[in-house]
XYZ file of C-alpha atoms in Angstrom:
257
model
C 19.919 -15.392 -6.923
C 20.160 -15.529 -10.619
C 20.488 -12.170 -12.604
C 17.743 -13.660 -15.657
C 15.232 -13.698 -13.168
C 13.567 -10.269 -12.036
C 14.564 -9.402 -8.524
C 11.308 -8.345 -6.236
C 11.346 -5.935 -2.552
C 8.107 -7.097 -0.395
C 7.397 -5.243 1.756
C 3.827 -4.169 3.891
C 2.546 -2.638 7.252
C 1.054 -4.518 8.821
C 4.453 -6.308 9.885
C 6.543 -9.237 8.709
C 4.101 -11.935 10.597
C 1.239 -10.680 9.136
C -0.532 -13.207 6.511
C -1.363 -11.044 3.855
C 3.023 -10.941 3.606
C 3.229 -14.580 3.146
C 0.542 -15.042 0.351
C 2.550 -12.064 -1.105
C 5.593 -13.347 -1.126
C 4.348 -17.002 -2.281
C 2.717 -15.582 -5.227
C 6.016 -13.574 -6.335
C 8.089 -16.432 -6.034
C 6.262 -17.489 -9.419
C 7.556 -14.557 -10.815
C 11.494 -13.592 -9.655
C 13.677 -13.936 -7.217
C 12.233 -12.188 -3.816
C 13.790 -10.474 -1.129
C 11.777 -9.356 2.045
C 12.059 -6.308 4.425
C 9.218 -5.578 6.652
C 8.505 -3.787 9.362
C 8.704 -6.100 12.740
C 5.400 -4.537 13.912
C 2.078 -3.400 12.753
C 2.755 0.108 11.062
C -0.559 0.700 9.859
C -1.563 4.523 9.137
C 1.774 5.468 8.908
C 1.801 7.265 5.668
C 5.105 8.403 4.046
C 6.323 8.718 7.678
C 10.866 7.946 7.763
C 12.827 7.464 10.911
C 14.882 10.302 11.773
C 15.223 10.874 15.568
C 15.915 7.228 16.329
C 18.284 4.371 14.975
C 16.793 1.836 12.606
C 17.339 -1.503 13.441
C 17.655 -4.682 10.629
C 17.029 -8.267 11.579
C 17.361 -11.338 9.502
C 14.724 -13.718 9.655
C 13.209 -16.726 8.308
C 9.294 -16.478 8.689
C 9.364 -17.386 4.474
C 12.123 -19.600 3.783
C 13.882 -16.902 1.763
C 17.966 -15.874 1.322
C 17.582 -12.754 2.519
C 14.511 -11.672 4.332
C 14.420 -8.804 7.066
C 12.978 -7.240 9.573
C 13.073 -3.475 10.416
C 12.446 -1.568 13.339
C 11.450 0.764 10.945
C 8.473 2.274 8.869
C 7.664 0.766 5.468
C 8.929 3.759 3.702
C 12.340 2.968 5.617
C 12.206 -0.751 4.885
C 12.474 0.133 1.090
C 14.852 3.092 1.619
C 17.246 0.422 3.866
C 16.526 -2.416 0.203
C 17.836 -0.061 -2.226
C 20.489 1.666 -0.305
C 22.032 -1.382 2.013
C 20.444 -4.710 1.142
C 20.039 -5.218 -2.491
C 22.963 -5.885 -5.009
C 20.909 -3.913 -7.569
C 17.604 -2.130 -7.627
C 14.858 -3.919 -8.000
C 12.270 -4.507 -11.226
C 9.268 -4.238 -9.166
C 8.584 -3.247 -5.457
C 5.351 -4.908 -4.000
C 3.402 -4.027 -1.017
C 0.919 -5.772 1.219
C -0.717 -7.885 0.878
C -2.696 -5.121 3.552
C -5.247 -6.630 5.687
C -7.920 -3.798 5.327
C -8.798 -1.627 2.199
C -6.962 1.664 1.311
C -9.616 3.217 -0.792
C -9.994 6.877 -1.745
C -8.783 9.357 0.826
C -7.203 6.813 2.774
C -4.166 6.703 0.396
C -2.781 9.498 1.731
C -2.625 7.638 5.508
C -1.996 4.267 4.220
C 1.756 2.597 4.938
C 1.011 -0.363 2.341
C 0.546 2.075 -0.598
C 3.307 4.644 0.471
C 5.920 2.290 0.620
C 5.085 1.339 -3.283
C 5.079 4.673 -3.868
C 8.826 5.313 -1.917
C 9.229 2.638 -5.298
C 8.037 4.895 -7.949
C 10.191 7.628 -6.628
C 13.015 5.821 -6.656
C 12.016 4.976 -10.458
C 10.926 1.075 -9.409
C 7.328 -0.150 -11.049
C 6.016 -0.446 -7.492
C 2.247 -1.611 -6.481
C 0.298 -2.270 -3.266
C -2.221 -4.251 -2.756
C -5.117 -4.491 -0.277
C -7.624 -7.213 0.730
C -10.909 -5.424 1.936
C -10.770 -7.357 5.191
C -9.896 -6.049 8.472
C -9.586 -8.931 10.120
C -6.450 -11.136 11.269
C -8.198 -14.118 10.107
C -9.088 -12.928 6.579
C -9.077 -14.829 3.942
C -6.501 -14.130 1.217
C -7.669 -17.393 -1.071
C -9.144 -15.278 -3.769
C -6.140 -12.717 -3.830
C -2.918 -14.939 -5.026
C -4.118 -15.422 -8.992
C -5.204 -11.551 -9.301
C -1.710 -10.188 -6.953
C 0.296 -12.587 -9.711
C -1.786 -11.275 -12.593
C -1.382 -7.949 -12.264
C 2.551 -7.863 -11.065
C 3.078 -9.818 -13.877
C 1.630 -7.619 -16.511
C 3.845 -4.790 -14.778
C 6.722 -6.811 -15.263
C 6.105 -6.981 -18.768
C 4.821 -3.589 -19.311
C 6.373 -1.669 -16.767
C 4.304 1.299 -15.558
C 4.856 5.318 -16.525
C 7.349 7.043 -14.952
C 6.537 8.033 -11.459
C 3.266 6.174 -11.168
C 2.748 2.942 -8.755
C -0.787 1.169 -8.504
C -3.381 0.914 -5.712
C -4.847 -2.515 -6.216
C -7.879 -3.412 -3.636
C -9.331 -6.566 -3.919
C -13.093 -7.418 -2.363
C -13.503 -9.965 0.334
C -15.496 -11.792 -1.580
C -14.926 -15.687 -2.741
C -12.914 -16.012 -6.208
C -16.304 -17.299 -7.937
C -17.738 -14.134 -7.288
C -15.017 -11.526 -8.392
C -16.434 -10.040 -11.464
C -13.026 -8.679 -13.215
C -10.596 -5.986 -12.660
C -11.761 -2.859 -13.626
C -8.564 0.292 -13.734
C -10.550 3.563 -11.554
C -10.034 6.739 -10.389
C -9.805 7.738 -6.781
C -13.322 8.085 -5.156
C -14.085 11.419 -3.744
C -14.416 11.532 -0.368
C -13.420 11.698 3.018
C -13.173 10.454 6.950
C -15.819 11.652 9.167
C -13.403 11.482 12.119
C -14.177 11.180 16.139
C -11.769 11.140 19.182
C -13.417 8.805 21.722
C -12.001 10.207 25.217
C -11.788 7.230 27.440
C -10.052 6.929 30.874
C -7.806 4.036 31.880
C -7.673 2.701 34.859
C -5.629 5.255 36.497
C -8.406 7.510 35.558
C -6.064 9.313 33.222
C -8.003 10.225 29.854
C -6.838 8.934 26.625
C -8.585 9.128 22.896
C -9.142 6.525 20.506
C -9.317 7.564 16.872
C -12.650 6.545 14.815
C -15.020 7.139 12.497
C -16.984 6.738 9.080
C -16.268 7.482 5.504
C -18.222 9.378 3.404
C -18.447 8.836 0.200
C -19.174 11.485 -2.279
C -19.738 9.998 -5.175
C -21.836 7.312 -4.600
C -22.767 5.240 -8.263
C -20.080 6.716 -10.215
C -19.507 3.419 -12.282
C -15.245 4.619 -13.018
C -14.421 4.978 -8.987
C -12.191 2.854 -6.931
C -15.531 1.796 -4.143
C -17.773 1.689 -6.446
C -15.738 -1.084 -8.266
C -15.255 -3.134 -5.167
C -18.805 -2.756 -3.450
C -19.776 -4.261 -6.793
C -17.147 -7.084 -6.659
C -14.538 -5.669 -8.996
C -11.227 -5.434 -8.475
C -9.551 -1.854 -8.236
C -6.670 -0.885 -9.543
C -5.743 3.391 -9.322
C -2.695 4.494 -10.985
C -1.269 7.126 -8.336
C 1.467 9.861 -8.748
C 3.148 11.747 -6.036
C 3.064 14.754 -7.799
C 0.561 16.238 -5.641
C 0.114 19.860 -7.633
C -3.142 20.535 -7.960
C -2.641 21.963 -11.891
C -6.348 23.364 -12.414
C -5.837 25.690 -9.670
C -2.955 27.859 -11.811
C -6.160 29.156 -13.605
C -7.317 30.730 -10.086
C -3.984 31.712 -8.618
C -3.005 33.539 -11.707
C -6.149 36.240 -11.321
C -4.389 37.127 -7.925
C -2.416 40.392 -8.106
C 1.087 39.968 -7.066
């Protein structure tokens, strides 16, 4: 590695096979010298979760033809917890995550590995962004994402982002020709209209299966993150873990202490 070129963590959740990771980590070898350490399974809807009743396990591999790439028995918050801390000679300039197969829009931040593990990043002071392709499937294509993922980490690069903040990037599965721009949003309003299928397996033992719908409550508004992809924009929400909800101090400080 050479110290005048920026030095880049990939990372995602949907595990170190997954090929949203390898058009990742192509398009950030245009920028800096990239290191890799994934998850060695599908970690979706993991959250901020961090292994602490279990060993972590590291692996080297060689799925991207990198120096140093790893695999982690871990969660993607772990994965850039085990960079900083054990892997990397210095921290990095810029933590990326995904490329997610799926979108993480609105309330599904809060659930979403991809997104937390850029935002593990921005606590540890790192310009840090995730990015997700609104397709589900294995077999999604990622053609359209590799000029907007080097785009945008690029202008962080330059610009660096405020302290504390990462980005949520979602890009619509939708061909290149037909991406309109990138538009910067705030997080729609909304939220999972959840079920628990019970099923039985073939025991005859019941067992539930998580699904559901999302509702969206703000259906139009032109400056939201869904609205800007259901009308072939690019997203891009600046998030903060500072979760206080500050409005509510004018409440709380009627109550009589």
């Amino acid at each position: 590695m050479t110290e005048k070129k920026p030095l880049i963590l990939v990372t995602n959740d949907d595990g170190i096979t997954a090929p949203g990771i390898g058009v990742l980590v192509k398009a950030m070898r245009e920028l800096g010298d990239v290191v890799v350490i994934a998850p060695d399974k599908p970690q979706s809807g993991m959250g901020h979760a961090i292994t602490i009743n279990h060993t972590i396990r590291l692996r080297k591999e060689k799925y991207h033809g990198l120096e140093k790439e790893y695999s982690s028995t871990g969660t993607p918050v772990d994965c850039v917890k085990l960079a900083i801390n054990k892997i990397l000679p210095r921290k990095p300039d810029l933590v990326v995550s995904g490329i997610n197969h799926g979108s993480n829009l609105s309330i599904s931040v809060i659930y979403s590995g991809t997104l937390s593990a850029a935002m593990e990043g921005a606590i540890e002071g790192i310009p840090s962004v995730g990015f997700s392709l609104c397709d589900h499937s294995i077999d999604a294509d990622f053609s359209a994402c590799s000029p907007i993922v080097t785009k945008i980490a690029g202008n962080v690069l330059r610009y660096g982002l405020p302290a504390g903040c990462c980005l949520n990037v979602n890009i619509p599965a939708i061909g290149a020709e037909d991406i309109r721009g990138i538009r910067f949003c705030r997080q729609t309003h909304g939220y999972w209209i959840e079920e628990l299928d019970e099923r039985k397996d073939p025991s005859g033992v019941p067992y539930f299966w998580l699904t559901g719908s999302f509702l969206n409550l703000e259906k139009g508004k032109e400056d939201t993150d869904v609205w800007a992809c259901d009308n072939g924009y690019v997203a891009v929400v600046p998030v903060h873990f500072d979760m206080t909800m500050h409005k509510a101090f004018q409440h709380l400080n009627n109550w009589e202490l």
